[in-house]
Every structure is written in C-alpha cells, then in structure tokens.
Amino acid sequence: MEVLNHWEYWMLLGFMGLGTLLMLTASLGVLRMTNALARMHAAGLGSSLGILLLLLATGYYFQFMGNHEKGSLLLMVALGFLLLVTNPIATTAMSRAVMRSSPDNDRQYLALDEYAVGKRLTVPVPSEPNTMIYVDRRGWDSSKWETYDRDVIPLWVADMDFRSPDPIIKALQVRAAHGIFGYGATEEAVGEWFCTHLLERYDWHVTPDQLVFLPGLVSGLNLVVRAIGRPGSGVMTHEPVYPPFLVAPGLQDRKLQSVPMPHDHNGGLLHFRLDMERFRAVADDSTALFLLCNPHNPTGRSLARHELLELAEFCLNRSIVICSDEIHCDLMHEGRRHLPIASLEPEIADSTITLMAPSKTYNMPGLGCSVAVVPNPALRTLVQQAAMGIVPHVNVMGYAAALAAYSHADCRTWLEELLRTLTANRDYMEQALLAAFPGVRTTRPEGTYLSWVDFGAVVENPYRFFLNHARVALSEGSRYHTTGGHTWARINLGTSQSLLEEAVARMQAAVAQHQGS
Amino acid sequence: METVYAPFQTGVQLCLLIIAVSMVLTVIRLVRGPETPDRTVSFDLLAVQAVAAVLVVSVLLGRSDIYDVAIVTAVLGFLGTVLLSRFLEGDG
C-alpha cells in the first residue's frame, strides 16, 4: 500500500487550492462584470482552468492512495475529456446567444474597460432622462464627447444627446439593408417633402427646382460667399455669430464687414438686436453680401417681422444679396413661429439664399444633408457653378434620413416633445445660472438650444476656467467675435437635465473655490 | 482505512468551503440576471462548480466511485447550457 509523502500532500493541496480559488474568481467575475459577454469570459476561463487543476489533483491522489477501483482512472480521464471539450462548446454557444440577444448598443462591448465596474466613469449617466431618449455617447464616434477628457461634461458643439425619431432610424436601417452604396441620385421626393414642410410650417411657397442640396451648412456658407461678388467684395454680418460666418469671407478672399449686435439687459436677462445704423455706416460700394443668422446662433434671437423687413430694405436698396442661415428654424420655444426672411416679400426672396437643414431639428448633423433655397435662377446658377467639381453630392444615407424626417408624422410628434424638453432645459439653465452666479447675464433664447452667457462678473475667461476647474466644456466666446468676447460662453442645452444640473453644480463649486482662495 | 495527513484533510475542507462560497456568489448573479444571457452564463458556471465540488468531496471521503455523479452533472450542465443558448438564439 503506497502512502503519499507530506510534500506530495502539500503539492496536491496547492493544486486543489489554486483550482478552487480560480472557481472563486470566476464567480467574482460573473458577479462584478457589467455585461453578459464579460461575465462569460471570466466564467469560461476561471472554471476551465480551475476544473483542470482539481482533476489533476484528484487523479494523482487516487492513483497513489491505492484505494481506487480499476475503472476510476478511466472515468477520471473521461470526465476530464468531457469537461475540456464541453466547456468551449458551451461557451461558444453562449457567446452566440449573447451577441444575438443583447440590446442594440453592441458597440459598448468594444470598449469593455470603460464600462467595467463603473468606477472610471466620472461623468454620471443620467438615470432619469427627460421624455426624450438620452443616449450615452461615450465610446462612439462623437466629436462632442471625444474631444475632451473622459471626465469633462461637454456642453459645446451644437448637437444633442437625444436619439433621433424612430422613422429616421428605421429608414437608415432599411437603406443600409439594401446593401448597395453606389452613386446616389438627387431624390425628387426629398425636395417635394421639404417644400411641403416649408409651406405647412412657414407658409412659404417654394418649388423643388429652387432647391440646391448641399452636404453641409458650413460648406454652403462658404459656397455662397464664393459665388456672390468678386475677390475683395465686402461681406457684412453681425456679431457675436457662429464662427464660420467670421471665417468664410477671409477664406474666400472677401472683406469681412462685421457689426456688433447691441444688447439691452433686464436684470440678468440679455436681449440682442440688430444695429441698422451701424450697418448703414459700415456698408460701402464693395458690400455684396449680407450673412444673416436667424434664429441667431449663439444668442437664440428669432428676429421679428419688422426687424427682418428693415434689414431687407437696407439690403435691397444697396443690391446686397442676403444669405440667411436658418438651420435652427424648427427649434422655436413656446410655439413661436419662425419667419424665413425670403417668405416676407417676393422681392426679398428674389435676392435671398436661405440655408436650411434637417440636421439640427432631428439631431442628424453627422449625416451631412443641407439645402439652399434659391428662388432666383441667376443666383441659383451662381451657387451651382461655385459648387461644381468641389462640393460633393449629399450622400445616400443623408437623403434617406431627410426623406423620413420630412415625410413621417411621427417625426413631427417627436419634434413637439423635443421642444418641450428644450424649453424646460432653457428655463432650468436660466434660473440656475442667475441663482448660482450673481452678476452673470444670460440670454433667454427664443429659438435654438443655445444659451449665450456673459460670465464677466465671475471669471475672466469662462471657457478656460470651467474647462480646467469644473471639467465642463463650453464654447469659447472669443471665437464668436472678431475681437474680444473672452468673458462670454455658449452653453449647449441639448442634453439631459440631470447632466446640466451636474455641470452647474461643478461650475458653482469651482467658482466658490476660486473666490475663496 | 489508512490515516490521511491531517493538514491535508483540513486544506481540502477549506477548498470545499471556498467552492461553496463561489457557488453562492454565482447564485446571486443567477437570481439578479438581469437578462437571460446573464442567467445562462451563471447557470453554466454553477454546473462546472458542482462538478468541482463533487471532485473535492471525493477526495475528502476517499471515494472515487462518486465520479459517476460528476460525469452526470457535467453532461447535464453542458446539455442545459447548449439548449438554453439555442433557445436564446432563436429568440433573438
């Protein structure tokens, strides 16, 4: 009868101990990992290795203890074989099942480390989104969320964190399933539906042949600047304004004639307007184009009929072509109706190029589909010639999404819901800013989901200060001006209210610490 | 029945305890889910841990004939997992 030595006992114990500990790690993995695939990985590896070690130890033990029956070693080998074959098969079957039945955000599995345990996530994931569906965009291809560090709350570039309406998503899925992504034709249906949209919403009669589809608003802006006038011509605009307005004239060899927008304030609330006197003073014989932004980015102003008429009269008298960026036209608060400047009078329409897009409204700027409305055939030819060979067509996915956006009634219902959410966010931010930062002044946007805030009473450069000390990324005020503007910042309200609350809390804490020190 | 080195006996008992704790943890995940795939994964792990427990018990008792139990457990666990997975796939 063979009996084991002490060291053999300790060796066996070591094997068994290690095996059981691996079982424990497998269980901990299954319990602590955050999704089924990660859990499966832990369970599969831990249990396979663990059972292997246990089998080795027990096999050795019974072989040399001498009390094994003839068949037991065979059984042992059979068991080992069984486990080592079945475990991988079971794991494969499970992973297939998990991949097929997991929720549609499959890509989160590509960034497992970001999702493990939750400790590394310092920006909270809102648990109670507004009525809109908030989507966690981290780890996706988002400029807004990937530009700054992971702990920064991004309230800068103007897109929203809300899921687009279902008909658009469905249309893209159907288009993708077609499987052919060859050269697209301009879809007439998109133009027809877009014209119906303009008629229904703005009482503006436009025909599909007056539309020029473009892959983006900024390229459209540059295109118009290039198309109108000649090198050295004056391009007039108002500031603060969306930065490409100030950059485009220089890029296209034109002369920028920018006029500041004066503002009144009532308590902490700002109201911007156009300065017609200054426009008249600054305009000269070279002025060929007026770049208008309405609803205005970043102040959220929606210009009233009399303001638009006065501006149009000024431009028509001097034969200045108007280029009106109305990309935020559908995003109006409290049932206010947007007035396209070209819809006011036929003569105005005749010298106006209006830029619009479904991108802000339905949160799809990444699909690159915009449209220029150019009723005047001569102007339209100029724009088309300037685009020729340089500006690509709208891509097939952009058309598919735009068609769904304008043709589905569900999208309009979605938009109503979105507007309620945005108005609530706007009101929240106004109250929170005025309560948290005495002396700070903010706009109450009539349209857009952007707040334009003067933090001058609190910090000198809010963009840099809040980015460094509060880890909140706002849009830098100086970029909206030709000179100065450092005390201003633009805040993007198109996200969940709880994220806005967190941002304000962080900003308030940073200012308190700054003033305390 | 010859005597077994006492510390070894204690060590093996400790192993059994650890496996028991692991199984409890796995059961927590089994109950919590939240989705069927999570439950399938924890069920599969539980089956393997049951086999491990049988192995440890066999050493503790000095009886190799309970291997039959381990084999049956392993086969049943495997079949269960594969069947559940097939079901889930069809579902998805």
XYZ file of C-alpha atoms in Angstrom:
609
model
C 0.000 0.000 0.000
C 1.530 3.264 -1.097
C 1.080 6.261 1.103
C 1.809 9.801 -0.013
C 4.693 11.838 1.410
C 3.997 15.071 3.204
C 5.349 17.153 0.338
C 3.066 15.288 -2.021
C 0.123 16.172 0.176
C 1.173 19.830 0.116
C 1.582 19.765 -3.638
C -1.870 18.260 -4.087
C -3.297 20.784 -1.674
C -1.639 23.544 -3.671
C -3.237 22.334 -6.872
C -6.635 21.993 -5.274
C -6.370 25.320 -3.524
C -5.426 27.075 -6.753
C -8.255 25.300 -8.563
C -10.851 26.362 -6.025
C -9.529 29.932 -5.961
C -9.937 30.051 -9.731
C -13.535 28.954 -9.227
C -13.934 31.819 -6.798
C -12.502 34.337 -9.302
C -14.896 33.002 -11.935
C -17.785 33.673 -9.579
C -16.499 37.127 -8.697
C -16.171 37.884 -12.410
C -19.714 36.747 -13.100
C -20.946 38.872 -10.240
C -18.907 42.030 -10.803
C -18.538 42.344 -14.580
C -21.031 44.670 -16.199
C -22.302 42.764 -19.199
C -23.022 39.217 -20.259
C -20.034 38.883 -22.596
C -17.533 39.988 -19.976
C -19.177 37.709 -17.428
C -18.917 34.797 -19.803
C -15.247 35.448 -20.396
C -14.500 35.358 -16.676
C -16.662 32.289 -16.082
C -15.241 30.344 -19.009
C -11.561 30.896 -18.269
C -11.789 30.620 -14.493
C -13.865 27.472 -14.436
C -11.920 25.648 -17.190
C -8.561 26.230 -15.536
C -9.935 25.539 -12.085
C -11.570 22.258 -13.001
C -8.395 21.159 -14.807
C -6.284 21.692 -11.701
C -8.819 19.915 -9.492
C -8.922 16.963 -11.875
C -5.144 16.667 -11.902
C -5.011 16.758 -8.115
C -7.773 14.195 -7.556
C -6.387 11.912 -10.268
C -2.949 11.942 -8.676
C -4.462 11.442 -5.235
C -6.495 8.339 -6.053
C -3.746 6.855 -8.236
C -1.326 6.776 -5.351
C -3.628 6.332 -2.385
C -4.206 2.833 -3.694
C -7.862 2.632 -2.827
C -9.095 3.360 -6.322
C -11.093 0.809 -8.224
C -9.915 -0.301 -11.653
C -12.391 1.839 -13.551
C -11.976 5.079 -11.659
C -8.885 6.280 -13.520
C -10.680 5.694 -16.795
C -13.705 7.567 -15.503
C -11.409 10.352 -14.422
C -9.890 10.675 -17.901
C -13.364 10.528 -19.394
C -14.528 13.301 -17.095
C -11.502 15.446 -17.900
C -12.029 14.928 -21.601
C -15.720 15.678 -21.275
C -15.148 18.912 -19.400
C -12.368 20.142 -21.662
C -14.457 19.500 -24.750
C -17.834 20.635 -23.478
C -16.707 23.863 -21.819
C -15.533 25.583 -25.026
C -18.583 24.340 -26.924
C -20.889 25.661 -24.233
C -19.019 28.979 -24.195
C -19.267 29.316 -27.969
C -22.974 28.588 -27.898
C -23.472 31.121 -25.129
C -21.478 33.876 -26.815
C -23.503 33.469 -29.988
C -26.673 33.685 -27.967
C -25.442 36.720 -26.033
C -24.392 38.601 -29.163
C -27.716 37.961 -30.844
C -29.929 38.802 -27.917
C -28.001 41.747 -26.465
C -29.535 45.222 -26.631
C -28.775 47.167 -29.796
C -25.842 49.093 -28.425
C -23.416 46.346 -29.438
C -20.561 48.752 -29.661
C -20.354 49.145 -25.940
C -18.746 45.728 -25.910
C -15.874 47.135 -27.916
C -14.987 49.419 -25.037
C -15.261 46.991 -22.158
C -12.742 48.711 -19.939
C -14.774 51.908 -19.986
C -17.756 50.060 -18.704
C -16.240 47.763 -16.119
C -17.267 48.343 -12.522
C -18.324 51.934 -13.128
C -15.509 53.472 -11.117
C -13.768 55.028 -14.091
C -16.868 56.821 -15.235
C -16.826 60.186 -13.558
C -19.470 61.795 -15.745
C -22.736 60.374 -14.416
C -25.039 58.540 -16.780
C -28.446 60.140 -16.232
C -30.800 57.557 -14.818
C -33.972 59.571 -15.368
C -33.787 61.061 -18.829
C -36.305 63.624 -19.933
C -39.137 62.496 -22.122
C -36.610 62.351 -24.943
C -34.385 59.285 -25.048
C -30.978 60.303 -23.764
C -28.186 58.206 -25.271
C -24.809 57.696 -23.641
C -22.455 58.575 -26.495
C -19.141 57.802 -24.853
C -17.050 55.380 -26.832
C -18.917 56.300 -30.020
C -17.733 58.482 -32.849
C -18.912 61.743 -31.296
C -16.905 64.942 -31.675
C -18.741 66.440 -28.726
C -17.886 63.606 -26.353
C -14.458 62.518 -27.589
C -12.677 65.860 -27.938
C -12.065 66.460 -24.249
C -11.008 64.124 -21.450
C -13.407 61.490 -20.220
C -14.368 63.351 -17.048
C -15.379 66.544 -18.864
C -19.087 67.297 -19.351
C -19.322 68.509 -22.953
C -21.759 71.383 -23.490
C -20.081 72.811 -26.555
C -20.592 71.779 -30.186
C -24.241 72.075 -31.158
C -25.650 68.624 -31.450
C -27.916 66.921 -28.931
C -27.629 63.762 -26.859
C -31.132 62.648 -27.784
C -31.925 59.716 -30.013
C -33.352 60.710 -33.388
C -37.003 59.873 -34.101
C -37.680 56.222 -34.924
C -38.763 56.728 -38.572
C -35.317 58.169 -39.359
C -33.511 55.281 -37.689
C -35.758 52.806 -39.438
C -35.206 54.476 -42.817
C -31.435 54.284 -42.385
C -31.662 50.620 -41.421
C -33.762 49.859 -44.488
C -31.398 51.819 -46.721
C -28.366 50.035 -45.263
C -30.009 46.635 -45.686
C -30.318 47.329 -49.412
C -26.559 46.739 -49.411
C -25.721 48.970 -52.381
C -23.955 52.254 -51.696
C -23.300 53.411 -55.233
C -23.603 56.964 -56.589
C -26.868 58.452 -55.441
C -29.358 60.427 -57.482
C -30.914 63.572 -56.038
C -34.156 62.236 -54.732
C -37.047 64.273 -56.006
C -39.240 63.063 -53.187
C -36.950 64.717 -50.618
C -37.321 68.065 -52.355
C -41.095 67.711 -52.599
C -41.466 66.814 -48.957
C -39.154 69.623 -47.947
C -41.303 72.113 -49.874
C -44.415 70.734 -48.175
C -42.658 71.226 -44.831
C -41.890 74.888 -45.674
C -45.453 75.511 -46.722
C -47.010 73.867 -43.679
C -44.701 75.327 -41.083
C -43.784 78.738 -42.516
C -46.454 79.393 -45.126
C -43.639 79.760 -47.628
C -44.181 78.646 -51.218
C -41.095 77.068 -52.701
C -40.844 74.619 -55.607
C -38.396 71.668 -55.673
C -36.482 73.151 -58.629
C -35.471 76.097 -56.427
C -33.555 73.843 -54.049
C -29.842 73.109 -54.126
C -28.881 70.189 -51.893
C -25.555 70.533 -50.137
C -23.552 68.223 -47.849
C -23.354 70.760 -45.036
C -24.294 74.208 -43.901
C -20.746 75.489 -43.448
C -19.754 74.447 -46.942
C -22.968 76.075 -48.138
C -21.985 79.303 -46.415
C -18.517 79.316 -47.967
C -20.010 78.451 -51.320
C -22.357 81.420 -51.213
C -19.549 83.775 -50.171
C -17.518 82.494 -53.113
C -20.447 82.724 -55.521
C -21.510 86.299 -54.767
C -19.411 89.350 -55.590
C -15.737 89.153 -56.518
C -12.437 88.971 -54.619
C -12.226 91.971 -52.314
C -16.006 92.408 -52.119
C -17.444 93.206 -48.716
C -19.327 90.556 -46.788
C -21.384 92.006 -43.981
C -22.521 90.201 -40.863
C -23.396 90.752 -37.217
C -21.506 89.542 -34.215
C -21.418 87.585 -31.935
C -22.091 84.942 -34.529
C -21.371 81.297 -35.315
C -17.590 81.326 -36.054
C -17.700 80.161 -39.726
C -19.526 83.436 -40.546
C -16.446 85.366 -39.493
C -14.006 82.986 -41.155
C -15.680 82.341 -44.523
C -15.061 85.802 -46.082
C -11.318 85.555 -45.404
C -11.193 82.009 -46.768
C -12.897 83.105 -49.970
C -10.799 86.254 -50.429
C -13.556 88.637 -49.385
C -13.546 91.547 -46.938
C -15.363 90.957 -43.643
C -17.586 93.821 -42.502
C -18.791 92.753 -39.092
C -21.086 94.870 -36.972
C -21.582 94.189 -33.260
C -25.106 93.422 -32.061
C -26.048 95.775 -29.242
C -27.814 94.294 -26.246
C -30.113 95.583 -23.524
C -30.462 93.845 -20.268
C -33.272 93.460 -17.860
C -31.832 92.190 -14.602
C -29.659 89.290 -15.625
C -31.506 88.744 -18.903
C -29.959 89.882 -22.149
C -31.720 90.904 -25.330
C -29.719 91.284 -28.539
C -30.838 93.202 -31.629
C -29.559 94.353 -34.990
C -27.883 97.767 -35.271
C -29.247 99.174 -38.511
C -27.420 102.477 -38.043
C -24.081 100.750 -37.923
C -24.942 98.563 -40.898
C -25.664 101.672 -42.937
C -22.452 103.304 -41.732
C -20.198 100.317 -42.377
C -21.633 99.278 -45.759
C -19.765 100.605 -48.778
C -19.853 100.156 -52.552
C -17.983 96.871 -52.295
C -20.539 95.261 -49.995
C -22.112 92.430 -51.972
C -23.458 90.011 -49.422
C -25.108 90.029 -46.018
C -24.723 86.894 -43.902
C -27.723 86.662 -41.616
C -28.164 84.112 -38.888
C -31.784 83.679 -37.830
C -32.700 82.110 -35.407
C -29.467 83.540 -34.212
C -26.569 81.381 -33.080
C -25.403 81.952 -30.335
C -27.899 84.453 -28.845
C -31.060 82.490 -29.684
C -32.756 85.614 -31.092
C -35.572 84.994 -33.529
C -35.911 88.208 -35.493
C -39.330 89.828 -35.666
C -41.060 90.780 -38.892
C -40.236 94.490 -38.605
C -36.574 93.802 -37.965
C -36.386 91.495 -40.970
C -38.210 93.968 -43.200
C -35.896 96.811 -42.177
C -32.839 94.671 -42.837
C -34.243 93.509 -46.186
C -34.987 97.054 -47.229
C -31.426 98.096 -46.441
C -30.026 95.170 -48.455
C -32.356 95.594 -51.434
C -31.618 99.321 -51.658
C -27.911 98.607 -51.912
C -28.294 95.473 -54.068
C -26.781 93.357 -51.336
C -27.613 89.661 -51.632
C -28.868 88.127 -48.404
C -27.657 84.735 -47.270
C -29.841 83.657 -44.385
C -28.732 80.724 -42.233
C -31.982 79.367 -40.805
C -30.737 75.967 -39.711
C -32.365 76.322 -36.276
C -35.720 77.345 -37.783
C -37.692 74.371 -36.440
C -36.397 74.774 -32.889
C -38.571 77.560 -31.551
C -39.686 77.885 -27.954
C -43.224 78.396 -26.659
C -44.968 77.941 -30.008
C -43.222 80.901 -31.566
C -43.228 80.816 -35.370
C -40.054 81.285 -37.322
C -40.185 83.804 -40.184
C -37.964 82.993 -43.148
C -36.833 86.384 -44.443
C -37.402 85.219 -48.015
C -41.019 84.402 -47.257
C -41.910 88.012 -46.423
C -41.924 89.547 -49.917
C -41.289 88.148 -53.404
C -38.618 90.842 -53.981
C -36.754 89.715 -50.881
C -36.969 86.081 -51.972
C -35.503 87.150 -55.275
C -32.247 88.283 -53.714
C -32.019 85.802 -50.876
C -30.286 82.457 -50.462
C -31.728 80.590 -47.483
C -29.762 77.772 -45.888
C -31.730 75.122 -44.039
C -31.288 71.514 -42.945
C -32.992 68.743 -41.009
C -29.735 68.264 -39.097
C -30.332 70.425 -36.009
C -34.024 69.655 -35.805
C -33.728 65.892 -35.845
C -30.205 65.690 -34.436
C -28.573 64.277 -37.547
C -25.743 66.700 -38.487
C -23.408 63.731 -38.886
C -25.377 62.660 -41.955
C -24.482 65.803 -43.879
C -27.664 66.853 -45.627
C -28.473 70.548 -46.060
C -30.391 72.541 -48.580
C -30.099 76.015 -50.057
C -33.368 77.614 -51.137
C -32.585 79.914 -54.054
C -35.723 81.149 -55.845
C -33.764 83.447 -58.179
C -32.489 81.326 -61.137
C -29.471 83.584 -61.737
C -28.338 83.315 -58.109
C -29.016 79.580 -58.189
C -26.760 79.179 -61.212
C -24.015 81.136 -59.437
C -24.263 78.846 -56.406
C -24.287 75.703 -58.539
C -21.298 76.917 -60.537
C -19.331 77.693 -57.401
C -20.043 74.179 -56.148
C -19.140 72.448 -59.368
C -16.393 69.883 -59.048
C -15.641 70.835 -55.444
C -18.678 70.207 -53.319
C -19.886 66.606 -53.358
C -23.498 65.497 -53.550
C -25.423 64.629 -50.453
C -24.716 61.009 -49.549
C -27.405 58.369 -49.926
C -27.860 57.945 -46.170
C -28.385 61.697 -45.730
C -31.173 61.647 -48.316
C -32.792 58.585 -46.757
C -32.821 60.248 -43.336
C -34.069 63.605 -44.677
C -36.889 61.925 -46.558
C -38.029 60.163 -43.395
C -37.660 63.364 -41.364
C -39.990 65.404 -43.572
C -42.460 62.717 -44.603
C -43.316 60.979 -41.324
C -45.932 62.390 -38.996
C -44.162 60.653 -36.093
C -41.202 62.960 -36.610
C -43.437 65.960 -36.022
C -44.749 64.429 -32.805
C -41.179 63.765 -31.768
C -40.306 67.393 -32.523
C -43.108 68.677 -30.278
C -41.765 66.501 -27.485
C -38.223 67.714 -28.129
C -39.294 71.340 -27.964
C -40.973 70.817 -24.597
C -37.764 69.245 -23.300
C -35.570 72.020 -24.696
C -37.795 74.749 -23.268
C -37.631 73.071 -19.856
C -33.834 72.878 -20.136
C -33.620 76.516 -21.203
C -35.713 77.659 -18.241
C -33.747 75.474 -15.867
C -30.415 76.841 -17.083
C -31.556 80.453 -16.885
C -32.724 80.082 -13.295
C -29.711 78.015 -12.251
C -27.200 80.463 -13.732
C -28.839 83.535 -12.264
C -29.115 81.871 -8.846
C -25.635 80.368 -8.800
C -23.608 83.272 -10.198
C -24.632 86.753 -9.048
C -23.804 89.328 -11.711
C -23.786 86.855 -14.577
C -26.017 87.726 -17.534
C -27.665 85.286 -19.915
C -29.959 85.267 -22.914
C -33.378 83.647 -22.911
C -33.255 82.056 -26.370
C -36.439 82.362 -28.428
C -35.120 79.653 -30.693
C -32.172 77.154 -30.679
C -30.919 75.100 -27.742
C -28.080 77.510 -27.045
C -27.591 79.912 -24.163
C -25.240 82.845 -24.601
C -23.828 83.883 -21.264
C -21.598 86.725 -20.029
C -19.590 85.363 -17.100
C -17.561 88.571 -16.805
C -18.756 89.283 -13.270
C -17.369 85.956 -12.054
C -14.409 84.869 -14.150
C -12.298 86.430 -16.876
C -12.208 83.554 -19.301
C -15.105 81.197 -18.553
C -14.165 78.740 -21.294
C -10.699 78.103 -19.906
C -11.707 78.442 -16.255
C -14.619 75.992 -16.357
C -12.734 73.527 -18.515
C -9.781 73.449 -16.121
C -11.500 73.842 -12.767
C -15.016 72.459 -13.242
C -14.327 69.981 -16.054
C -17.188 71.419 -18.089
C -16.577 72.260 -21.747
C -18.453 75.320 -23.036
C -17.989 77.034 -26.408
C -15.353 79.761 -26.287
C -16.861 83.237 -26.505
C -13.942 84.901 -28.284
C -14.450 82.682 -31.326
C -17.834 84.339 -31.892
C -16.303 87.797 -32.093
C -13.715 89.436 -34.316
C -12.099 90.926 -31.210
C -12.664 90.375 -27.503
C -15.589 88.377 -26.211
C -13.465 86.399 -23.757
C -15.938 86.717 -20.905
C -18.688 85.063 -22.946
C -19.501 81.406 -23.407
C -22.129 79.451 -25.293
C -23.890 76.627 -23.480
C -25.471 73.718 -25.362
C -28.751 72.752 -23.690
C -29.474 69.727 -25.867
C -28.846 67.101 -23.239
C -30.481 65.604 -20.188
C -31.390 67.991 -17.412
C -29.512 65.958 -14.823
C -26.309 66.447 -16.800
C -26.971 70.189 -16.904
C -27.549 70.135 -13.150
C -24.257 68.343 -12.604
C -22.477 70.875 -14.841
C -23.920 73.851 -12.963
C -23.019 72.260 -9.610
C -19.436 71.735 -10.751
C -19.175 75.264 -12.120
C -20.562 76.713 -8.922
C -18.122 74.720 -6.789
C -15.204 75.820 -8.974
C -16.182 79.489 -8.691
C -16.656 79.193 -4.920
C -13.201 77.671 -4.558
C -11.720 80.295 -6.873
C -13.234 83.178 -4.891
C -12.305 81.574 -1.566
C -8.629 81.259 -2.423
C -8.755 2.924 6.081
C -5.324 4.452 6.418
C -4.888 7.798 8.066
C -4.621 10.870 5.891
C -2.187 13.657 6.709
C -4.288 15.955 8.927
C -3.335 19.369 7.468
C -4.255 17.971 4.044
C -7.678 16.998 5.318
C -8.208 20.498 6.723
C -6.973 22.077 3.494
C -9.396 20.063 1.397
C -12.230 21.063 3.711
C -11.212 24.669 3.202
C -11.329 24.108 -0.578
C -14.867 22.798 -0.267
C -15.779 25.888 1.711
C -14.343 28.190 -0.967
C -16.288 26.372 -3.661
C -19.439 26.689 -1.596
C -18.861 30.451 -1.289
C -18.257 30.687 -5.042
C -21.476 28.856 -5.735
C -23.376 31.262 -3.517
C -21.902 34.214 -5.451
C -22.853 32.580 -8.744
C -26.378 32.040 -7.482
C -26.625 35.755 -6.663
C -25.934 36.566 -10.315
C -28.327 33.809 -11.363
C -31.102 35.428 -9.350
C -30.248 39.002 -10.302
C -29.913 38.403 -14.026
C -30.889 40.907 -15.352
C -31.150 39.268 -18.782
C -31.461 35.639 -19.827
C -27.885 35.579 -21.208
C -26.554 36.528 -17.758
C -28.537 33.720 -16.200
C -27.316 31.248 -18.794
C -23.712 32.182 -18.061
C -24.142 31.824 -14.310
C -26.039 28.570 -14.722
C -23.200 27.144 -16.787
C -20.650 28.236 -14.208
C -22.762 26.738 -11.454
C -22.778 23.362 -13.230
C -18.977 23.355 -13.519
C -18.657 24.363 -9.883
C -20.925 21.478 -8.913
C -18.547 19.104 -10.679
C -15.660 20.727 -8.825
C -17.486 20.249 -5.538
C -18.034 16.568 -6.311
C -14.307 16.162 -7.025
C -13.330 17.789 -3.751
C -15.868 15.695 -1.842
C -14.475 12.546 -3.435
C -11.027 13.395 -2.073
C -12.483 14.276 1.304
C -14.292 10.948 1.551
C -11.527 8.987 -0.128
C -14.076 7.506 -2.518
C -13.509 7.638 -6.238
C -16.768 5.942 -7.123
C -18.763 9.159 -6.871
C -17.152 10.239 -10.147
C -20.308 8.949 -11.794
C -22.138 11.789 -10.157
C -19.616 14.273 -11.507
C -19.930 12.927 -15.035
C -23.713 13.073 -14.970
C -23.593 16.622 -13.583
C -21.150 17.698 -16.279
C -23.205 16.182 -19.089
C -26.464 17.653 -17.799
C -24.877 21.069 -17.305
C -23.465 21.046 -20.808
C -26.733 19.963 -22.392
C -28.641 22.577 -20.410
C -26.331 25.378 -21.466
C -26.364 24.454 -25.132
C -30.135 24.034 -25.185
C -30.665 27.386 -23.472
C -28.299 29.088 -25.885
C -30.052 27.600 -28.885
C -33.347 28.782 -27.446
C -31.981 32.309 -26.914
C -30.625 32.478 -30.441
C -33.955 31.522 -31.896
C -35.492 34.166 -29.698
C -33.143 36.925 -30.840
